[in-house]
Short mmCIF file of C-alpha atoms in Angstrom, two decimals:
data_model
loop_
_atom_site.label_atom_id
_atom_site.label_comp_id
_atom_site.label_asym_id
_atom_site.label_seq_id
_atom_site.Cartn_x
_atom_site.Cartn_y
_atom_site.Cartn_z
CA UNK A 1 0.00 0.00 0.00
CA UNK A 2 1.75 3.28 -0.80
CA UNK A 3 1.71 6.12 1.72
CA UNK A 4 -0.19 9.16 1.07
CA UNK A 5 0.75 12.15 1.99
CA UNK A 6 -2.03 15.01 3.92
CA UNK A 7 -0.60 18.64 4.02
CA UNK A 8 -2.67 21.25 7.02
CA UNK A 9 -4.97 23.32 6.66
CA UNK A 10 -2.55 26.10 6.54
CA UNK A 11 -2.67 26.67 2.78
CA UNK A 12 -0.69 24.96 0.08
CA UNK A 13 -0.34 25.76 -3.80
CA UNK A 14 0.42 25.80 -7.57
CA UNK A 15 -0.26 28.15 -10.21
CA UNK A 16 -0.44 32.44 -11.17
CA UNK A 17 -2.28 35.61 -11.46
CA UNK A 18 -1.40 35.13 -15.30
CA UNK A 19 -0.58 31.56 -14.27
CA UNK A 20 -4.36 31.43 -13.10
CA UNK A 21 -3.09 31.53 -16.87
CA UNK A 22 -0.80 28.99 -15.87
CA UNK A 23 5.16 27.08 -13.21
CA UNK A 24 22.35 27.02 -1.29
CA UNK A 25 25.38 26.49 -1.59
CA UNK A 26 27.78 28.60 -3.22
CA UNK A 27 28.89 28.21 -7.12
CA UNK A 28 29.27 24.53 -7.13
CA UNK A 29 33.37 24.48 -6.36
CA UNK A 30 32.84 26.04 -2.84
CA UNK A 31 34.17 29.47 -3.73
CA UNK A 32 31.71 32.77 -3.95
CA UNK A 33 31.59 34.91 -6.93
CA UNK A 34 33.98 37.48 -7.33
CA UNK A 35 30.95 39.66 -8.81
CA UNK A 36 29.47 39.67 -5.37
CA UNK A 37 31.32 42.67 -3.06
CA UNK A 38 30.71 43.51 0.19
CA UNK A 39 31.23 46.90 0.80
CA UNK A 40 30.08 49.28 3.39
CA UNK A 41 27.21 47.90 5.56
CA UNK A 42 23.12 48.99 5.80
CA UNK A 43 20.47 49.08 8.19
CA UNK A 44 17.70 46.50 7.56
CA UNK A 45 14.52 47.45 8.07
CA UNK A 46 11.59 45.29 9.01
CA UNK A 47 8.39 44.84 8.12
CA UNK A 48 7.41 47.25 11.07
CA UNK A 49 9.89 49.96 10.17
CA UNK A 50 12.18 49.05 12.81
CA UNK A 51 15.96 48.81 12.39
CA UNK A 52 17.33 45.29 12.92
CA UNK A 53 21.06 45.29 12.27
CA UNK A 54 23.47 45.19 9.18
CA UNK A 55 23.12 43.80 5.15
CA UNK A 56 25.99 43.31 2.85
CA UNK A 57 25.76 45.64 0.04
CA UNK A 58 25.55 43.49 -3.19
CA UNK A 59 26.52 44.24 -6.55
CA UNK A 60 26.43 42.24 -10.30
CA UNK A 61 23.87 40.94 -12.02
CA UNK A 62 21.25 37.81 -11.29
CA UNK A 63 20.01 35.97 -13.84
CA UNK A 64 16.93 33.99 -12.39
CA UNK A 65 14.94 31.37 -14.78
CA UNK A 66 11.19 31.34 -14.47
CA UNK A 67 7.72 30.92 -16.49
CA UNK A 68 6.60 33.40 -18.05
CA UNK A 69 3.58 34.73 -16.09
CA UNK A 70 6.13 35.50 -13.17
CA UNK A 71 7.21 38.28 -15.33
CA UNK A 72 5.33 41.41 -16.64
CA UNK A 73 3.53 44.56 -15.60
CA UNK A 74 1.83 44.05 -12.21
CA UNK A 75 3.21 40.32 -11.41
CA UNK A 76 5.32 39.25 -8.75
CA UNK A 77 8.22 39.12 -10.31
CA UNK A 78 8.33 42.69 -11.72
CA UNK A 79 7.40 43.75 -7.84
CA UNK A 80 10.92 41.33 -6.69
CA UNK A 81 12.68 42.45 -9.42
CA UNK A 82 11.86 46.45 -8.38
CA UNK A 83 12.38 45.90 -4.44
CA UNK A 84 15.33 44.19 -4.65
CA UNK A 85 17.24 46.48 -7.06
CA UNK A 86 15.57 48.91 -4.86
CA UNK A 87 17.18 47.63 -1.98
CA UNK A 88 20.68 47.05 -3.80
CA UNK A 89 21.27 49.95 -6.22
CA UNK A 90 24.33 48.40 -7.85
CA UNK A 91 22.20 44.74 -8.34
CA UNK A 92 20.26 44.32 -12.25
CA UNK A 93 17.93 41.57 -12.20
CA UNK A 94 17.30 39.51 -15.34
CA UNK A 95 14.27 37.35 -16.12
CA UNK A 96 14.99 34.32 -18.51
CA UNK A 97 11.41 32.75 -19.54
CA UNK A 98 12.68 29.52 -22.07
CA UNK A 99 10.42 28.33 -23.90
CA UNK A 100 10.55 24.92 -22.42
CA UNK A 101 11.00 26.05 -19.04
CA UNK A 102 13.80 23.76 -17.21
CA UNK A 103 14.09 21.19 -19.76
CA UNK A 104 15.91 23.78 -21.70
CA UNK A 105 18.47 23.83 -18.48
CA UNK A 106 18.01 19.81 -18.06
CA UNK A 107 19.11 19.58 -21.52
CA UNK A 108 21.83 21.87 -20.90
CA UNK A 109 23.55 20.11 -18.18
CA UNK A 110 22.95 16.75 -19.81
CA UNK A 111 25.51 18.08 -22.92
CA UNK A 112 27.60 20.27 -20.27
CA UNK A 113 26.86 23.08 -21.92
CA UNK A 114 27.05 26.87 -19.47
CA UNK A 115 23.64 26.78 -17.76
CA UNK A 116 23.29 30.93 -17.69
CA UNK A 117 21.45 31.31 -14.70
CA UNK A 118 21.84 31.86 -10.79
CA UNK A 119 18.63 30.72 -9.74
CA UNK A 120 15.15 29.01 -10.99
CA UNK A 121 11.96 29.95 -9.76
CA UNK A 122 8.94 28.13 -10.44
CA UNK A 123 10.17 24.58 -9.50
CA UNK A 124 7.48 21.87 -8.34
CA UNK A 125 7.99 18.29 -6.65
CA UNK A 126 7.53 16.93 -10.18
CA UNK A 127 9.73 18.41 -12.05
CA UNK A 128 12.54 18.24 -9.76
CA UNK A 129 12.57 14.27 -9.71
CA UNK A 130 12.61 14.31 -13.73
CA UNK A 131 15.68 16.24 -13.84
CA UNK A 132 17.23 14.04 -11.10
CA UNK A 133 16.02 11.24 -13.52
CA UNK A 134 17.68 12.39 -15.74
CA UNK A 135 20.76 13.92 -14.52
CA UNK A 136 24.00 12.04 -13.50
CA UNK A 137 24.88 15.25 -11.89
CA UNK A 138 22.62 17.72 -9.38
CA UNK A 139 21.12 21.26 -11.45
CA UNK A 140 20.58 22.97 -8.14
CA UNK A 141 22.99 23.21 -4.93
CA UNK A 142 21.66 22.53 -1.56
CA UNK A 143 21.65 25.97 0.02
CA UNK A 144 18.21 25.75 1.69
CA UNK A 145 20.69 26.59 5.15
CA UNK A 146 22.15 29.27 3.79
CA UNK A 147 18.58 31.59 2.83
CA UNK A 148 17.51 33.74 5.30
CA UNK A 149 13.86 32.90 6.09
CA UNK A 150 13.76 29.11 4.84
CA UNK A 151 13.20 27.73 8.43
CA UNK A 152 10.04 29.79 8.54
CA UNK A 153 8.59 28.11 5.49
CA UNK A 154 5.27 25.83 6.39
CA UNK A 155 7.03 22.71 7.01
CA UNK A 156 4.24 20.70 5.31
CA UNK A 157 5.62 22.54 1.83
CA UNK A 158 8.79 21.46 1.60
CA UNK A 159 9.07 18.65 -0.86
CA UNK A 160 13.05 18.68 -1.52
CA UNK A 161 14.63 15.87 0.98
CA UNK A 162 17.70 17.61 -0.44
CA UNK A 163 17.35 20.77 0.57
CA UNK A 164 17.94 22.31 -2.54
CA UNK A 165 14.52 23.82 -3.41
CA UNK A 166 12.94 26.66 -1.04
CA UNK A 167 8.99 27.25 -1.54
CA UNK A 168 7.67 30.29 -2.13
CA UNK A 169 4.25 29.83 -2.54
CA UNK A 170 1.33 27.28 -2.99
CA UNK A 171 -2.02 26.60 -4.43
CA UNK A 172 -4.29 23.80 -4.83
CA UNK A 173 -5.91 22.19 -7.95
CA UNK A 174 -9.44 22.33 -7.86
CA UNK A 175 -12.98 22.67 -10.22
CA UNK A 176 -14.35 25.85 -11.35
CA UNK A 177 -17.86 25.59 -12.15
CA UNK A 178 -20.82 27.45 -13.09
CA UNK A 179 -23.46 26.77 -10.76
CA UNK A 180 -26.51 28.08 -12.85
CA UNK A 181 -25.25 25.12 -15.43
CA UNK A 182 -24.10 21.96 -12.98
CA UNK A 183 -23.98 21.36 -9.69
CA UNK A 184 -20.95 20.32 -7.97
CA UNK A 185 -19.49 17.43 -8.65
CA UNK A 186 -18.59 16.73 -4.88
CA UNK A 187 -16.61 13.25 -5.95
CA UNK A 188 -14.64 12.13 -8.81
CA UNK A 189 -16.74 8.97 -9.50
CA UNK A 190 -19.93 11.31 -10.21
CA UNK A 191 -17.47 13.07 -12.90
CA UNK A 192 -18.68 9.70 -14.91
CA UNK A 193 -22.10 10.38 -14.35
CA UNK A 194 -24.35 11.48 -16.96
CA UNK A 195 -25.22 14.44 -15.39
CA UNK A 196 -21.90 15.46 -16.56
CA UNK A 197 -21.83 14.32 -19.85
CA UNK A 198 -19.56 17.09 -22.07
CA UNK A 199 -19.19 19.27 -18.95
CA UNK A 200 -15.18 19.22 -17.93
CA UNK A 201 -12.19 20.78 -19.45
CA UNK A 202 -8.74 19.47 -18.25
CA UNK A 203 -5.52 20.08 -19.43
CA UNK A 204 -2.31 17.88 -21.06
CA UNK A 205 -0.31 16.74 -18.84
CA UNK A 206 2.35 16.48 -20.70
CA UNK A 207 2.46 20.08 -21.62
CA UNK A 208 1.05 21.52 -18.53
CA UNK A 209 1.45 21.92 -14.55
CA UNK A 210 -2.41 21.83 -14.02
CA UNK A 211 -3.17 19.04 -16.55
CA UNK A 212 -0.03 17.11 -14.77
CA UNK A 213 -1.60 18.11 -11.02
CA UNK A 214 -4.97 16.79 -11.86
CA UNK A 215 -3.90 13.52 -13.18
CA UNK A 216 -2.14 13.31 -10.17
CA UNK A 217 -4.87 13.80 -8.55
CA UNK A 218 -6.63 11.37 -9.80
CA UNK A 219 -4.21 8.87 -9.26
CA UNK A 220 -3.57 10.26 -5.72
CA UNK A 221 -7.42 9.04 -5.70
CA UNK A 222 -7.83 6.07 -8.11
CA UNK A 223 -4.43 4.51 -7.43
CA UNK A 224 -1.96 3.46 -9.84
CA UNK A 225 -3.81 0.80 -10.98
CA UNK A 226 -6.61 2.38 -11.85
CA UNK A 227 -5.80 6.00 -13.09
CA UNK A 228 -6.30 5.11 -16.75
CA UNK A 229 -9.93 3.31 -16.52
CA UNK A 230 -11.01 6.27 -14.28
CA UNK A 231 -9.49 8.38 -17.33
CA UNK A 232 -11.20 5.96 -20.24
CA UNK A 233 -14.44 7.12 -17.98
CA UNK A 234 -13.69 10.29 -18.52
CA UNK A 235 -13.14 10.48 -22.00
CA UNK A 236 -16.53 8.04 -22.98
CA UNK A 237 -18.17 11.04 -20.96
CA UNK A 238 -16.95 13.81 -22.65
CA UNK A 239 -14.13 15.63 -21.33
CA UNK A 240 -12.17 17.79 -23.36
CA UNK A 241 -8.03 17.97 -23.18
CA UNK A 242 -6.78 21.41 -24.29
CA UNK A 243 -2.97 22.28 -23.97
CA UNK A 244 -2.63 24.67 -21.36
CA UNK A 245 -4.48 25.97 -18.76
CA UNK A 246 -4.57 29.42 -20.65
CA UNK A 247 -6.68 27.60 -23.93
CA UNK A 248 -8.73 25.54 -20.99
CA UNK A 249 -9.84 28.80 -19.16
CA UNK A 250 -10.69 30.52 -22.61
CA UNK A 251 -13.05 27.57 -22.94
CA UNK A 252 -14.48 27.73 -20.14
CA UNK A 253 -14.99 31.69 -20.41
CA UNK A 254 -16.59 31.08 -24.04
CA UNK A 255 -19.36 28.52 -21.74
CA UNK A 256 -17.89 25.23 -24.31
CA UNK A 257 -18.55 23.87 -21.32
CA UNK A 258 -19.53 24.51 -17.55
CA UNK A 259 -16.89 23.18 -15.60
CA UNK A 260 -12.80 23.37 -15.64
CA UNK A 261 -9.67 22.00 -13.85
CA UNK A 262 -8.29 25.16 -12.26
CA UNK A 263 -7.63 27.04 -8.67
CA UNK A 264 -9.05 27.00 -5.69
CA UNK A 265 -7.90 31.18 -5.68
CA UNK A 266 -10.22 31.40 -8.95
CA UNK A 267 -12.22 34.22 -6.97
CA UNK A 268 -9.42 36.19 -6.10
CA UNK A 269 -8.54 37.39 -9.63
CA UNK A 270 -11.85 37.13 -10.95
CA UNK A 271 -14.50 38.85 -8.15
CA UNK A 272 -15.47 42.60 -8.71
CA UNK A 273 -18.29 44.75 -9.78
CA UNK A 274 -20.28 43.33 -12.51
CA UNK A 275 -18.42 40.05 -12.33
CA UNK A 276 -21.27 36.90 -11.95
CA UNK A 277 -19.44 34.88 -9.25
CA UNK A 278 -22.03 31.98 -9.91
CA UNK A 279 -19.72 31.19 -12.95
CA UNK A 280 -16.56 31.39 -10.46
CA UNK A 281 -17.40 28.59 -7.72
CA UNK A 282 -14.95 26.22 -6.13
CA UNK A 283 -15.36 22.39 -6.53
CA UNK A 284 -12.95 20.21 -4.02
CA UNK A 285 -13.46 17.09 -5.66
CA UNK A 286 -13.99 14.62 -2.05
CA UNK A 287 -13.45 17.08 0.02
CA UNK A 288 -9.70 17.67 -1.82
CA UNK A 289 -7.48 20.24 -3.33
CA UNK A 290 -3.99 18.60 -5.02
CA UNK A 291 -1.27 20.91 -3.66
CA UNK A 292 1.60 22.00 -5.78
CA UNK A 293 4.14 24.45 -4.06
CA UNK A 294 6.48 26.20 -6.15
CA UNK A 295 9.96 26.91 -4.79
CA UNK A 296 13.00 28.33 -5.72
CA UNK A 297 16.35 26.98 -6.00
CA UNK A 298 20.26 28.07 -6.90
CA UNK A 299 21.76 26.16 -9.99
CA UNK A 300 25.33 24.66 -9.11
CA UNK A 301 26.43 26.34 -11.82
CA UNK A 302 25.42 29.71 -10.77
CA UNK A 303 28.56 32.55 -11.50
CA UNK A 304 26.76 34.18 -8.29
CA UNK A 305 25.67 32.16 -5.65
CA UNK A 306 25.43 35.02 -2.67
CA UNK A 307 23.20 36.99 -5.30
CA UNK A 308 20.68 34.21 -5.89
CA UNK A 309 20.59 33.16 -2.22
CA UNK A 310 20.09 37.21 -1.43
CA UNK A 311 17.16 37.47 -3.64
CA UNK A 312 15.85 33.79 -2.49
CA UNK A 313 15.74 35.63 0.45
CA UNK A 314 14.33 38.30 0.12
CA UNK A 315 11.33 36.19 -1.18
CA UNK A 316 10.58 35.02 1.80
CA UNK A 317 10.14 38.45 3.76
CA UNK A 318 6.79 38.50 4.89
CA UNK A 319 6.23 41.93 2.59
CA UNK A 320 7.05 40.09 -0.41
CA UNK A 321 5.18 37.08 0.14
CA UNK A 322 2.29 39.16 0.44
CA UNK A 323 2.48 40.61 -3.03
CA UNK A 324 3.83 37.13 -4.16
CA UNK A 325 0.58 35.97 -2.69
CA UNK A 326 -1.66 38.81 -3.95
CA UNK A 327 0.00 39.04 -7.46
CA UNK A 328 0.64 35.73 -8.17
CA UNK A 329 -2.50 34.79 -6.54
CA UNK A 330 -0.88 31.87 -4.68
CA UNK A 331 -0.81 30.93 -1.00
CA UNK A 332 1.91 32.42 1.10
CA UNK A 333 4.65 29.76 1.87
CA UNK A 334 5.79 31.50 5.18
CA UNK A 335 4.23 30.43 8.82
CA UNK A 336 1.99 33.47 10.10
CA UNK A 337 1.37 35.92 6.88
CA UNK A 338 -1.80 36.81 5.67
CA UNK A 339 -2.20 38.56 2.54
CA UNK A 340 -5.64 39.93 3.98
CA UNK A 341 -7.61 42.38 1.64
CA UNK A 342 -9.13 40.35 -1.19
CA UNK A 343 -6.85 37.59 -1.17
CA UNK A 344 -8.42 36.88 2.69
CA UNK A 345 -11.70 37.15 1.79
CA UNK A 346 -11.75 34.57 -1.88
CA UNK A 347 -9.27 32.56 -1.52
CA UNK A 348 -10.40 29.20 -0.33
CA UNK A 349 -8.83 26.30 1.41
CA UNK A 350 -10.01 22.57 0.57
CA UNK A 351 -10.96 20.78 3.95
CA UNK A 352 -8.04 18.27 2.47
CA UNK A 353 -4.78 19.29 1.21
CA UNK A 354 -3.50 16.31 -0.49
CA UNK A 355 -0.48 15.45 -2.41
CA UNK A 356 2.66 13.29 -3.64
CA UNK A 357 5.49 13.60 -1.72
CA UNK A 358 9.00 13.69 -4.03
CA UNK A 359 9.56 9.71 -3.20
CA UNK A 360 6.25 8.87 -3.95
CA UNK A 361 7.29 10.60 -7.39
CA UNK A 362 10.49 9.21 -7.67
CA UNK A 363 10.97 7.06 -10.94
CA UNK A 364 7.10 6.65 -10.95
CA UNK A 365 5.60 10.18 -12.35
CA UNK A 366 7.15 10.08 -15.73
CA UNK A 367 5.58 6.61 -16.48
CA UNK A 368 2.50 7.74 -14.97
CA UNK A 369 2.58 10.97 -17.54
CA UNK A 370 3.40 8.35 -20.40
CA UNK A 371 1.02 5.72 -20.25
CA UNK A 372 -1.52 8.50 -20.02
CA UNK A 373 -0.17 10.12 -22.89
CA UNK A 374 0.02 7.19 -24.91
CA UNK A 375 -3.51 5.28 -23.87
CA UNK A 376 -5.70 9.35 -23.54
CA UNK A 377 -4.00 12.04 -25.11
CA UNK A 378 -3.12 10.22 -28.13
CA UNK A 379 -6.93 9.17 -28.54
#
């Protein structure tokens, strides 16, 4: 019987605001970059405006690897990006958004080509194992020890036994559905039912984090054995595959159908005058959300390890994992901050925060993703 894995109720996560359209040690040889100076010493100043001691002024430039609804006007990573420079005058931050996201940096190591990058953000449990797959050698360095703030991350989040990744956020996988069309669901067996024949929308999960989290889920639910009928079940009723969750949601918006695999934070972006919430309600399917936390994490390759751990950081003040929180509309990975506003008032909790730890994943999820690929998707 394989162990299961049941996170608190104190929040837990995957996906963006855009993503809603939706994603350490030191360089590797033990030595810091030379690009990183200390030179005179600052006050800090906390949350509460109070001085708390002494930061290293930084210098050089960070290159940090992400998706690309971190980056833009009014996202999270625009609001890092600003801060931190902010906070270190002589620091540029660059935003790489690959195509491919980390495969490109996968591929990369696998040919030992120059990985051009400091840190990744973005990283789930899932995608970690595949590159330790299929990697002889680690992508990221275990610095988790050496960022300020990672011992105040929800313990329940952290997925790396490693400790190379850092969360920064969560957010569960849930239904949105319009109640004026269907009903909720409430389990994944009445999914089959005729009531909702043609009514879902799901994603690839090949090609998505979403569409990957909800097949999880349902084999998280259904068990390994018996993922792919539940899925045949699916499919003879009527559920449509789209690529992304972006193509899904557009769907969904255009009423092709009443029902789609999304957020559980769906209300946050989308309440407001005029909006009709009854086409924004939250389905946990048995009382579950699937929770996917994104962290962070330094490449061992990185030509500035003090930089990336600085701005890893810095992530985890409590100011910026409220505007990570509110901006990304995500969960805040840090014990004892509340976004509030908005974000306090729609952003629901399933009663069950459920999910697959990294060994549960371990040299199972990619045959999981393939047999579903080859036996659904390809149908």
């Amino acid at each position: 019987m394989r162990r299961r894995s049941f996170l608190t109720r104190t929040g837990a996560g995957l996906a963006g605001l855009t993503a809603l359209s939706g994603c350490t040690g030191d360089g590797g040889d033990g030595t810091e970059s030379a690009s990183t100076e200390s030179a005179t010493d600052t006050e800090s100043v906390t949350d509460e405006g109070t001085t708390t001691g002494t930061v290293e002024e930084l210098s050089g430039t960070l290159s940090v690897a992400t998706y690309s609804s971190f980056v833009g006007e009014d996202t999270a990573g625009n609001w890092l990006k600003s801060e931190f420079e902010s906070e270190h005058p002589d620091v540029t931050v660059e935003f790489e958004t690959p195509e491919n996201g980390l495969n490109r940096y996968i591929q990369r190591k696998s040919e030992g080509a120059p990985i051009d990058a400091d840190l990744f953000v973005g990283l789930n449990t899932g995608e970690l194992v595949r590159a330790d797959e299929q990697l002889d050698e680690t992508l990221f360095a275990t610095a988790s020890d050496r960022i300020e703030g990672a011992d105040t991350v929800k313990p329940e989040l952290q997925f790396d036994p490693d400790g190379r990744v850092v969360p920064y956020d969560t957010g569960y996988i849930s239904l949105v559905y319009d109640e004026g069309e269907v009903d909720a669901p409430g389990t994944f067996d009445a999914l089959l039912e005729p009531a909702y024949e043609d009514a879902l929308i799901a994603q690839n999960a090949q090609q998505s984090d979403p569409g990957r989290a909800f097949l999880l889920w349902t084999i998280y639910n259904k068990d390994p054995d018996g993922y792919l009928d539940y899925w045949e079940g699916l499919v003879d009723n009527g559920v449509t595959i789209l690529s992304d969750w972006e193509p899904a949601y557009n769907a969904y918006s255009d009423e092709e159908a009443p029902m789609v695999v999304s957020y559980s934070t769906d209300q946050v972006f989308y309440h407001g005058e005029g909006v009709d919430m009854s086409r924004h309600q939250i389905g946990f399917l048995n009382d579950q959300g699937y929770a996917n936390p994104e962290g962070m994490a330094q490449f061992a390759d990185s030509d500035d390890a003090e930089l990336a751990r600085a701005f890893a950081s810095f992530a985890l003040t409590a100011p910026a994992q409220r505007e990570i929180a509110t901006r990304n509309v995500q969960f805040p990975a840090v014990e004892g901050v509340d976004p509030g506003g908005d974000f306090g008032e729609y952003a629901l909790e399933p009663p069950e925060p459920v999910t697959f730890t990294y060994d549960e994943l371990s040299d199972n999820v990619s045959g999981w993703i393939d047999e579903w690929a080859r036996q659904i998707a390809s149908n």
